[in-house]
Short mmCIF file of C-alpha atoms and ligand atoms in Angstrom, two decimals:
data_model
loop_
_atom_site.label_atom_id
_atom_site.label_comp_id
_atom_site.label_asym_id
_atom_site.label_seq_id
_atom_site.Cartn_x
_atom_site.Cartn_y
_atom_site.Cartn_z
CA MET A 1259 90.50 146.73 58.63
CA LYS A 1260 89.96 149.48 61.25
CA ILE A 1261 91.71 152.62 60.13
CA SER A 1262 92.10 155.89 61.97
CA VAL A 1263 93.25 159.12 60.38
CA ALA A 1264 94.84 161.86 62.46
CA GLY A 1265 94.11 165.30 61.03
CA THR A 1266 91.12 166.48 58.98
CA GLY A 1267 92.85 169.03 56.78
CA TYR A 1268 92.55 168.48 53.07
CA VAL A 1269 95.01 165.55 53.00
CA GLY A 1270 93.56 163.79 56.07
CA LEU A 1271 89.98 164.30 55.06
CA VAL A 1272 90.48 163.16 51.48
CA THR A 1273 92.52 160.15 52.65
CA GLY A 1274 89.93 159.10 55.24
CA VAL A 1275 86.94 159.62 53.01
CA CYS A 1276 88.49 157.80 50.04
CA LEU A 1277 89.55 154.85 52.23
CA ALA A 1278 85.94 154.63 53.44
CA GLU A 1279 84.76 154.88 49.83
CA ILE A 1280 86.72 151.70 48.96
CA GLY A 1281 85.13 149.85 51.86
CA HIS A 1282 87.31 150.39 54.94
CA ASP A 1283 85.99 151.29 58.36
CA VAL A 1284 87.48 154.72 59.01
CA ILE A 1285 87.56 157.10 61.98
CA CYS A 1286 88.79 160.61 61.23
CA TYR A 1287 90.17 162.33 64.29
CA ASP A 1288 90.98 165.96 64.90
CA VAL A 1289 91.76 167.96 68.04
CA ASP A 1290 89.56 170.76 66.63
CA LYS A 1291 86.17 169.95 68.18
CA VAL A 1292 84.29 172.60 66.17
CA LYS A 1293 85.55 171.15 62.90
CA ILE A 1294 84.58 167.62 63.96
CA GLU A 1295 81.05 168.73 64.85
CA GLN A 1296 80.81 170.45 61.45
CA LEU A 1297 81.94 167.29 59.68
CA LYS A 1298 79.55 165.06 61.65
CA SER A 1299 76.69 167.17 60.37
CA GLY A 1300 78.00 166.81 56.82
CA HIS A 1301 79.51 170.32 56.47
CA LEU A 1302 82.81 170.63 54.69
CA PRO A 1303 85.36 173.02 56.26
CA ILE A 1304 87.31 173.18 52.98
CA TYR A 1305 86.39 173.62 49.33
CA GLU A 1306 87.12 170.34 47.57
CA PRO A 1307 84.99 169.02 44.69
CA LEU A 1308 83.36 165.57 45.14
CA LEU A 1309 84.26 165.40 48.83
CA GLU A 1310 80.95 166.45 50.38
CA GLU A 1311 78.91 163.86 48.47
CA SER A 1312 81.42 161.18 49.40
CA ILE A 1313 81.33 162.15 53.10
CA GLU A 1314 77.53 161.97 53.15
CA ARG A 1315 77.52 158.62 51.34
CA ASN A 1316 80.03 157.02 53.68
CA ILE A 1317 78.52 158.41 56.88
CA ARG A 1318 75.21 156.87 55.74
CA ALA A 1319 76.96 153.56 54.99
CA LYS A 1320 78.42 153.71 58.55
CA ARG A 1321 81.96 153.33 57.20
CA LEU A 1322 83.03 156.87 58.10
CA HIS A 1323 83.07 158.37 61.57
CA PHE A 1324 84.42 161.61 63.00
CA THR A 1325 85.68 162.13 66.51
CA SER A 1326 87.63 164.55 68.65
CA SER A 1327 88.27 161.85 71.25
CA PRO A 1328 91.71 160.22 70.99
CA LEU A 1329 90.36 157.36 73.06
CA GLU A 1330 87.70 156.57 70.46
CA ALA A 1331 90.13 157.13 67.59
CA TYR A 1332 93.08 155.07 68.70
CA THR A 1333 92.39 152.36 71.31
CA GLN A 1334 91.21 149.74 68.79
CA ALA A 1335 93.06 151.05 65.74
CA GLU A 1336 95.25 148.68 63.74
CA ILE A 1337 96.31 151.25 61.19
CA VAL A 1338 96.68 154.97 61.89
CA TYR A 1339 97.42 157.49 59.15
CA ILE A 1340 99.12 160.69 60.25
CA ALA A 1341 97.92 163.50 57.98
CA VAL A 1342 98.53 166.65 60.01
CA GLY A 1343 100.22 169.78 58.70
CA THR A 1344 103.96 170.35 58.44
CA PRO A 1345 104.02 174.12 57.94
CA GLU A 1346 107.16 176.03 57.08
CA LYS A 1347 109.31 177.38 59.89
CA ILE A 1348 111.01 180.74 59.64
CA ASP A 1349 114.28 179.10 58.49
CA GLY A 1350 112.49 177.11 55.73
CA ALA A 1351 112.55 173.79 57.60
CA ALA A 1352 109.37 171.74 58.04
CA ASN A 1353 107.73 172.22 61.42
CA LEU A 1354 107.19 168.75 62.89
CA ASP A 1355 105.37 169.81 66.06
CA TYR A 1356 101.95 168.56 64.89
CA VAL A 1357 103.35 165.29 63.57
CA ASN A 1358 105.23 164.64 66.80
CA SER A 1359 102.27 165.39 69.01
CA ALA A 1360 100.02 163.16 66.86
CA ALA A 1361 102.55 160.32 67.24
CA LYS A 1362 102.73 160.79 71.03
CA GLU A 1363 98.96 160.79 71.28
CA ILE A 1364 98.66 157.61 69.20
CA ALA A 1365 101.25 155.89 71.41
CA THR A 1366 99.41 156.98 74.54
CA TYR A 1367 96.07 155.49 73.53
CA VAL A 1368 96.70 152.59 71.17
CA GLN A 1369 96.19 149.14 72.73
CA LYS A 1370 96.91 146.83 69.78
CA ASP A 1371 99.86 146.25 67.48
CA VAL A 1372 99.71 149.14 65.09
CA ILE A 1373 101.13 150.39 61.81
CA VAL A 1374 101.44 154.16 61.72
CA VAL A 1375 101.41 155.44 58.15
CA THR A 1376 102.74 158.93 57.47
CA LYS A 1377 100.86 160.90 54.81
CA SER A 1378 102.19 164.25 55.99
CA THR A 1379 105.18 165.51 54.02
CA VAL A 1380 108.12 165.00 56.39
CA PRO A 1381 111.90 165.33 56.07
CA PHE A 1382 114.15 162.33 55.62
CA GLY A 1383 114.50 160.28 58.78
CA THR A 1384 111.25 161.50 60.35
CA ASN A 1385 109.41 158.17 60.09
CA LYS A 1386 112.12 156.34 61.96
CA GLN A 1387 112.21 159.08 64.60
CA LEU A 1388 108.45 158.76 64.96
CA LYS A 1389 108.83 155.04 65.60
CA GLU A 1390 111.32 155.75 68.42
CA LEU A 1391 109.04 158.44 69.83
CA MET A 1392 106.03 156.13 69.86
CA ASN A 1393 107.99 153.28 71.41
CA ALA A 1394 109.09 155.66 74.15
CA HIS A 1395 105.50 156.82 74.84
CA LYS A 1396 103.46 153.63 74.40
CA ARG A 1397 101.53 152.42 77.44
CA TYR A 1398 100.94 148.81 76.34
CA PRO A 1399 103.46 146.14 75.29
CA ILE A 1400 102.52 146.44 71.65
CA LYS A 1401 104.48 146.44 68.38
CA VAL A 1402 104.65 149.76 66.58
CA ASP A 1403 105.59 149.80 62.89
CA VAL A 1404 105.83 152.80 60.62
CA ALA A 1405 105.37 153.31 56.89
CA SER A 1406 105.72 156.30 54.61
CA ASN A 1407 102.87 156.70 52.13
CA PRO A 1408 103.21 160.18 50.59
CA GLU A 1409 100.29 161.86 48.88
CA PHE A 1410 100.35 163.28 45.36
CA LEU A 1411 96.98 165.01 45.46
CA ARG A 1412 96.29 168.37 43.94
CA GLU A 1413 93.96 170.64 45.84
CA GLY A 1414 90.77 171.03 43.88
CA SER A 1415 91.07 167.57 42.32
CA ALA A 1416 92.21 165.58 45.34
CA VAL A 1417 89.38 163.02 45.24
CA HIS A 1418 89.84 162.49 41.50
CA ASP A 1419 93.60 162.15 42.00
CA THR A 1420 93.12 159.56 44.76
CA PHE A 1421 91.24 157.29 42.37
CA HIS A 1422 93.26 158.08 39.24
CA GLY A 1423 96.79 158.55 40.57
CA ASP A 1424 99.79 157.37 38.55
CA ARG A 1425 101.24 155.42 41.48
CA ILE A 1426 100.98 154.74 45.20
CA VAL A 1427 104.32 154.83 47.01
CA ILE A 1428 104.78 152.72 50.11
CA GLY A 1429 108.02 152.98 52.07
CA ALA A 1430 108.42 150.43 54.84
CA GLU A 1431 111.09 148.64 56.85
CA SER A 1432 109.74 145.17 56.06
CA GLU A 1433 107.82 143.43 53.30
CA GLU A 1434 105.28 142.37 55.92
CA VAL A 1435 104.37 145.99 56.77
CA ALA A 1436 104.47 147.07 53.13
CA SER A 1437 102.08 144.31 52.10
CA VAL A 1438 99.50 145.32 54.74
CA ILE A 1439 99.44 148.87 53.33
CA GLU A 1440 99.44 147.45 49.80
CA LYS A 1441 96.35 145.38 50.60
CA ILE A 1442 94.53 148.42 52.01
CA ASN A 1443 95.20 150.28 48.76
CA GLU A 1444 94.47 147.42 46.33
CA PRO A 1445 90.86 148.52 45.55
CA PHE A 1446 92.22 151.78 44.08
CA LYS A 1447 93.75 149.65 41.29
CA ILE A 1448 96.72 151.99 40.96
CA PRO A 1449 100.29 150.69 40.43
CA ILE A 1450 102.10 150.36 43.75
CA ILE A 1451 105.77 151.13 44.20
CA LYS A 1452 107.35 149.66 47.34
CA THR A 1453 110.57 151.24 48.58
CA SER A 1454 112.59 151.84 51.71
CA ILE A 1455 111.25 154.51 54.06
CA GLU A 1456 114.05 156.91 53.11
CA SER A 1457 113.30 156.57 49.39
CA ALA A 1458 109.58 157.19 49.94
CA GLU A 1459 110.36 160.30 51.97
CA MET A 1460 112.63 161.52 49.15
CA ILE A 1461 110.11 160.68 46.38
CA LYS A 1462 107.60 163.12 47.83
CA TYR A 1463 110.04 166.05 48.02
CA ALA A 1464 111.66 165.21 44.69
CA ALA A 1465 108.26 165.04 42.93
CA ASN A 1466 107.14 168.46 44.18
CA ALA A 1467 110.55 170.05 43.58
CA PHE A 1468 110.64 168.65 40.04
CA LEU A 1469 107.17 169.95 39.22
CA ALA A 1470 108.06 173.37 40.65
CA MET A 1471 111.22 173.29 38.51
CA LYS A 1472 109.25 172.31 35.39
CA ILE A 1473 106.87 175.25 35.84
CA THR A 1474 109.74 177.60 36.57
CA PHE A 1475 111.66 176.43 33.52
CA VAL A 1476 108.73 177.05 31.23
CA ASN A 1477 108.21 180.46 32.83
CA GLU A 1478 111.81 181.41 32.06
CA ILE A 1479 111.40 180.20 28.47
CA ALA A 1480 108.18 182.26 28.32
CA ASN A 1481 110.00 185.39 29.46
CA LEU A 1482 112.60 184.80 26.78
CA CYS A 1483 109.88 184.20 24.16
CA GLU A 1484 108.72 187.77 24.76
CA TYR A 1485 112.13 189.10 23.69
CA ILE A 1486 112.43 187.01 20.56
CA GLY A 1487 108.78 187.13 19.47
CA ALA A 1488 108.04 183.44 19.99
CA ASP A 1489 104.81 182.15 21.51
CA ILE A 1490 105.12 180.12 24.72
CA GLN A 1491 101.99 178.07 24.03
CA ASP A 1492 103.42 176.87 20.72
CA VAL A 1493 106.80 176.29 22.35
CA ALA A 1494 105.27 174.35 25.28
CA ASN A 1495 103.30 172.24 22.84
CA GLY A 1496 106.40 171.71 20.71
CA ILE A 1497 108.53 170.48 23.58
CA GLY A 1498 105.74 168.76 25.55
CA THR A 1499 104.89 166.50 22.63
CA ASP A 1500 108.24 164.86 23.22
CA GLN A 1501 107.15 162.15 25.65
CA ARG A 1502 110.42 162.44 27.53
CA ILE A 1503 109.30 165.95 28.52
CA GLY A 1504 105.52 165.54 28.68
CA LYS A 1505 102.79 168.16 28.19
CA LYS A 1506 101.63 168.54 31.77
CA PHE A 1507 102.82 171.36 34.03
CA LEU A 1508 104.06 173.43 31.11
CA ARG A 1509 101.53 176.22 31.53
CA ALA A 1510 103.46 179.47 31.78
CA GLY A 1511 102.15 182.14 34.10
CA ILE A 1512 102.98 184.33 37.04
CA GLY A 1513 104.48 181.56 39.08
CA TYR A 1514 103.40 178.78 41.37
CA GLY A 1515 101.94 179.27 44.84
CA GLY A 1516 99.96 177.21 47.30
CA SER A 1517 100.58 175.29 50.47
CA CYS A 1518 102.88 172.70 48.88
CA PHE A 1519 105.42 173.79 46.26
CA PRO A 1520 106.71 176.85 48.16
CA LYS A 1521 106.89 175.00 51.49
CA ASP A 1522 108.36 171.77 50.12
CA THR A 1523 110.99 173.44 47.93
CA HIS A 1524 112.14 175.47 50.94
CA ALA A 1525 112.18 172.36 53.15
CA LEU A 1526 114.19 170.35 50.60
CA LEU A 1527 116.68 173.18 50.23
CA HIS A 1528 116.98 173.38 54.00
CA LEU A 1529 117.57 169.62 54.20
CA SER A 1530 120.24 169.75 51.51
CA HIS A 1531 122.00 172.53 53.41
CA ASN A 1532 121.98 170.32 56.50
CA PHE A 1533 124.19 167.94 54.51
CA ASN A 1534 126.27 170.85 53.21
CA TYR A 1535 124.95 170.04 49.76
CA PRO A 1536 124.42 173.13 47.61
CA PHE A 1537 121.20 172.34 45.72
CA SER A 1538 121.75 175.14 43.19
CA ILE A 1539 118.90 174.30 40.78
CA LEU A 1540 116.38 174.32 43.59
CA GLU A 1541 117.75 177.58 44.92
CA SER A 1542 117.26 179.14 41.47
CA VAL A 1543 113.74 177.75 41.16
CA ILE A 1544 112.72 179.44 44.41
CA HIS A 1545 114.42 182.70 43.42
CA VAL A 1546 113.00 182.78 39.87
CA ASN A 1547 109.47 181.97 41.03
CA HIS A 1548 109.60 184.82 43.52
CA HIS A 1549 110.37 187.22 40.66
CA GLN A 1550 107.89 185.62 38.28
CA GLN A 1551 105.03 186.45 40.65
CA MET A 1552 105.73 190.13 39.95
CA ARG A 1553 106.24 189.67 36.21
CA LEU A 1554 102.90 191.15 35.11
CA TYR A 1555 103.29 194.19 37.29
CA GLU A 1556 106.81 194.69 35.98
CA LYS A 1557 105.53 194.46 32.41
CA ALA A 1558 103.03 197.19 33.20
CA LYS A 1559 105.82 199.30 34.65
CA SER A 1560 107.97 198.76 31.58
CA MET A 1561 105.09 200.28 29.58
CA ALA A 1562 105.48 203.40 31.77
CA LEU A 1563 102.03 202.95 33.24
CA SER A 1564 101.23 204.31 36.65
CA PHE A 1565 98.36 203.01 38.72
CA PHE A 1566 98.38 205.90 41.15
CA GLN A 1567 94.72 206.75 41.88
CA LYS A 1568 93.66 204.42 39.06
CA LYS A 1569 90.87 201.90 39.54
CA VAL A 1570 92.47 198.50 39.20
CA VAL A 1571 90.89 195.08 39.62
CA VAL A 1572 92.63 191.86 40.57
CA LEU A 1573 90.67 188.88 39.24
CA GLY A 1574 91.27 185.50 40.87
CA LEU A 1575 92.82 185.43 44.32
CA THR A 1576 93.39 181.76 45.12
CA PHE A 1577 96.75 180.19 44.23
CA LYS A 1578 94.95 178.26 41.48
CA PRO A 1579 91.32 177.70 40.43
CA ASN A 1580 88.87 175.31 42.14
CA THR A 1581 90.20 175.80 45.64
CA ASP A 1582 89.58 178.39 48.36
CA ASP A 1583 93.24 178.36 49.37
CA ILE A 1584 95.15 181.63 49.19
CA ARG A 1585 98.36 180.45 50.81
CA GLU A 1586 101.38 181.87 48.94
CA ALA A 1587 99.01 183.07 46.20
CA PRO A 1588 100.65 185.53 43.75
CA SER A 1589 97.50 187.69 44.06
CA LEU A 1590 98.46 188.75 47.58
CA ARG A 1591 101.77 190.25 46.50
CA MET A 1592 100.10 191.82 43.48
CA ILE A 1593 97.47 193.51 45.65
CA GLU A 1594 100.11 194.72 48.09
CA VAL A 1595 102.23 196.33 45.40
CA LEU A 1596 99.24 197.99 43.72
CA LEU A 1597 98.09 199.43 47.05
CA GLU A 1598 101.60 200.67 47.77
CA GLU A 1599 101.54 202.48 44.45
CA GLY A 1600 98.31 204.21 45.41
CA ALA A 1601 95.88 202.31 43.18
CA VAL A 1602 92.23 201.96 44.15
CA VAL A 1603 91.95 198.18 44.18
CA THR A 1604 88.87 196.01 43.67
CA VAL A 1605 89.17 192.23 43.96
CA TYR A 1606 87.07 189.28 42.97
CA ASP A 1607 87.36 185.54 43.45
CA PRO A 1608 84.61 182.89 43.37
CA ALA A 1609 85.86 181.22 46.59
CA ALA A 1610 88.34 183.34 48.55
CA MET A 1611 86.66 186.68 49.26
CA LYS A 1612 86.33 186.17 53.02
CA ALA A 1613 89.92 185.01 53.41
CA VAL A 1614 91.25 188.01 51.49
CA GLU A 1615 89.00 190.41 53.38
CA GLN A 1616 90.50 189.10 56.63
CA ILE A 1617 93.93 190.20 55.42
CA PHE A 1618 93.18 193.49 53.66
CA GLY A 1619 89.97 194.67 55.35
CA ASP A 1620 88.70 198.02 54.07
CA ARG A 1621 91.81 198.71 52.00
CA LEU A 1622 90.07 196.92 49.09
CA THR A 1623 86.66 196.90 47.41
CA TYR A 1624 85.09 193.46 47.19
CA ALA A 1625 83.03 192.72 44.07
CA LYS A 1626 80.23 190.15 43.94
CA SER A 1627 81.04 188.81 40.49
CA ALA A 1628 83.75 189.00 37.87
CA LEU A 1629 81.57 191.17 35.66
CA GLU A 1630 80.71 193.55 38.48
CA ALA A 1631 84.43 193.78 39.34
CA ILE A 1632 85.45 195.10 35.91
CA GLU A 1633 82.77 197.79 35.81
CA GLY A 1634 84.34 201.21 35.28
CA VAL A 1635 87.94 200.17 36.02
CA ASP A 1636 91.14 201.39 34.35
CA ALA A 1637 93.03 198.08 34.37
CA VAL A 1638 92.49 194.38 35.04
CA PHE A 1639 95.06 191.93 36.36
CA ILE A 1640 94.04 188.29 35.90
CA VAL A 1641 95.92 186.22 38.45
CA THR A 1642 93.91 182.98 38.66
CA GLU A 1643 92.21 181.24 35.75
CA TRP A 1644 88.78 180.45 37.21
CA ASP A 1645 86.18 179.53 34.55
CA GLU A 1646 84.03 182.52 35.54
CA ILE A 1647 86.97 184.79 34.73
CA LYS A 1648 87.93 183.04 31.48
CA GLU A 1649 84.33 183.40 30.32
CA ILE A 1650 84.47 187.20 30.32
CA SER A 1651 84.47 188.17 26.64
CA PHE A 1652 86.56 190.95 25.13
CA SER A 1653 83.31 192.73 24.27
CA SER A 1654 82.42 192.71 27.98
CA TYR A 1655 85.78 194.25 28.87
CA LEU A 1656 85.21 196.88 26.19
CA LEU A 1657 81.70 197.63 27.33
CA ARG A 1658 82.34 197.71 31.04
CA MET A 1659 85.87 198.97 31.62
CA LYS A 1660 86.76 202.62 31.56
CA GLN A 1661 89.54 201.58 29.23
CA PRO A 1662 90.32 198.04 28.10
CA LEU A 1663 93.74 197.44 29.63
CA ILE A 1664 94.08 193.75 30.46
CA PHE A 1665 97.07 192.04 32.05
CA ASP A 1666 96.61 188.29 31.94
CA GLY A 1667 98.92 186.29 34.20
CA ARG A 1668 97.46 182.93 33.17
CA ASN A 1669 97.14 183.25 29.39
CA CYS A 1670 93.36 182.80 29.54
CA TYR A 1671 92.72 184.17 26.05
CA GLN A 1672 94.13 183.66 22.58
CA VAL A 1673 96.27 186.54 21.32
CA GLU A 1674 94.61 186.32 17.89
CA GLN A 1675 91.23 186.84 19.56
CA ALA A 1676 92.49 189.94 21.43
CA LYS A 1677 93.74 191.41 18.15
CA LYS A 1678 90.17 191.57 16.85
CA TYR A 1679 89.24 194.16 19.49
CA PRO A 1680 90.52 197.62 20.38
CA VAL A 1681 92.02 196.38 23.64
CA THR A 1682 95.45 196.32 25.21
CA TYR A 1683 96.14 192.74 26.16
CA VAL A 1684 99.40 191.76 27.82
CA SER A 1685 100.05 188.15 28.78
CA ILE A 1686 103.00 185.88 29.61
CA GLY A 1687 105.41 184.63 26.94
CA ARG A 1688 103.31 185.87 24.02
CA GLU A 1689 102.97 188.86 21.77
CA ASP A 1690 101.56 191.94 23.50
CA VAL A 1691 98.51 193.47 21.85
CA ILE A 1692 98.68 197.23 22.32
CA CYS A 1693 95.62 199.28 21.52
CA ALA A 1694 96.53 202.29 19.36
CA THR A 1695 94.57 204.62 21.60
CA LEU A 1696 96.15 203.45 24.86
CA SER A 1697 98.42 206.42 25.39
CA ASN A 1698 95.56 208.82 24.65
CA THR A 1699 93.04 207.22 26.95
CA TYR A 1700 95.38 206.21 29.75
CA THR A 1701 96.91 209.15 31.53
CA ILE A 1702 100.52 208.19 31.94
CA GLN A 1703 101.26 209.65 35.28
CA SER A 1704 104.21 209.36 37.62
CA ALA A 1705 103.61 208.26 41.16
CA PRO A 1706 104.40 211.03 43.66
C1 UGA B 2430 100.86 169.95 44.42
C2 UGA B 2430 101.19 168.71 43.56
O1 UGA B 2430 100.70 168.88 42.23
C3 UGA B 2430 100.57 167.45 44.16
O2 UGA B 2430 100.99 166.31 43.44
C4 UGA B 2430 101.04 167.33 45.62
O3 UGA B 2430 100.52 166.18 46.24
C5 UGA B 2430 100.62 168.56 46.38
O4 UGA B 2430 101.23 169.71 45.77
C6 UGA B 2430 101.07 168.40 47.81
O5 UGA B 2430 102.28 168.33 48.06
O6 UGA B 2430 100.22 168.24 48.70
P1 UGA B 2430 98.79 171.63 44.57
O7 UGA B 2430 99.71 172.51 45.35
O8 UGA B 2430 97.44 171.35 45.11
O9 UGA B 2430 99.47 170.18 44.33
O10 UGA B 2430 98.55 172.31 43.17
P2 UGA B 2430 99.10 172.17 41.66
O11 UGA B 2430 97.96 171.85 40.79
O12 UGA B 2430 100.28 171.29 41.58
O13 UGA B 2430 99.54 173.68 41.37
C7 UGA B 2430 100.54 174.32 42.16
C8 UGA B 2430 100.87 175.68 41.58
O14 UGA B 2430 101.52 175.55 40.33
C9 UGA B 2430 99.65 176.58 41.31
O15 UGA B 2430 99.93 177.88 41.76
C10 UGA B 2430 99.46 176.52 39.82
O16 UGA B 2430 98.86 177.69 39.30
C11 UGA B 2430 100.91 176.39 39.36
N1 UGA B 2430 101.04 175.76 38.02
C12 UGA B 2430 100.71 174.46 37.84
C13 UGA B 2430 101.53 176.51 36.98
O17 UGA B 2430 101.87 177.70 37.13
N2 UGA B 2430 101.69 175.92 35.75
C14 UGA B 2430 101.37 174.62 35.54
O18 UGA B 2430 101.54 174.13 34.39
C15 UGA B 2430 100.86 173.87 36.61
#
């Protein structure tokens, strides 16, 4: 089956490459010529484990091609996946400009009956609108069908997730269309759920909103644990063992970020408002997460600490480990607030230094490693749990920092371990370990 994929962002690229991996003949198309040239020569424009090897393998096997020519991509295509971005508009709605222009371009060039499969996360009703749009723009008397096939891939483990997903959702108007997409996906050997287009569109938003809610719920429980002296890791384990709740996505921390949960929760809220439906839980999730991102900083403030003219390091800048993505990352707000307070801020991340430098320029110092970053500093804020950061031992903090004041937004260490050292260790939803000498060593100073 000849498959074309529109868009070589992380969803498009992973989709195209994995379809080639299971034996399909795939052309990945992007309007960005530079990116396409990069990909043709085997260079990956994004950081995604396992992807580069798979691209090389499938280019060699002649199953995977890259092009910036719509003519080459679409004229002979029988199946086209749309996997372009749907960024957030100022009012929270999903911006469909890229999806619409991809659909128009497909309709302009395609010469055979085609099924257009939407991977991009789009609001309810979009697939049917795309069908109308393509019928209005097609140049040949061909049949255009649409299907919704949402992705459930996590950045940083997208290839793994493609092969080990819990389900593949296919929303189509007819069994005939659904079974074509089912056949394409059969080699993945993942359970397939066939639904209407509307249900498939809803499944994607509902899944992301639910996961965002699950994280937010556990974060609120964590905050409460701090007041009553409970430990969120024990509590998460205690509730997660109940299979109706499940253990995954119960890691408390300083809130979710990324290119998906923030955007999709806003879009779903916007959609519900369009129907005059007050989606109160979702509204609270968004609100609580916004506050949670500042939780560590607020804890520091509640200890009457001032970072004015103090050397502070922010460790981990991406919205989660194993990605280079800093979109909606809690680190960005943390850096901003520390700078506003007059701190001298050093940052370190294994994959996002360039991206952060583009935003903050010479307002920050950029370290070359996690260990170098903590050298001589007054306080550390851990925002992302990269392995390199988790591997820093308490003895290293003690040896290298001016004073061992550690704020851990991802609960990277065990509290019992911290207690064995003369450090101040403050995390989320667990007992704070306060070093007896903190007030002596740390000049408690008011900002001007
Ligand atoms: C998310 C979903 O997990 C995917 O299923 C979905 O396909 C994708 O969005 C998408 O819509 O494209 P992703 O944003 O890559 O994937 O990352 P996650 O691993 O879900 O993490 C999102 C955020 O939640 C991160 O900031 C992470 O630190 C945070 N998180 C996650 C927690 O704070 N606690 C947890 O227990 C899990």
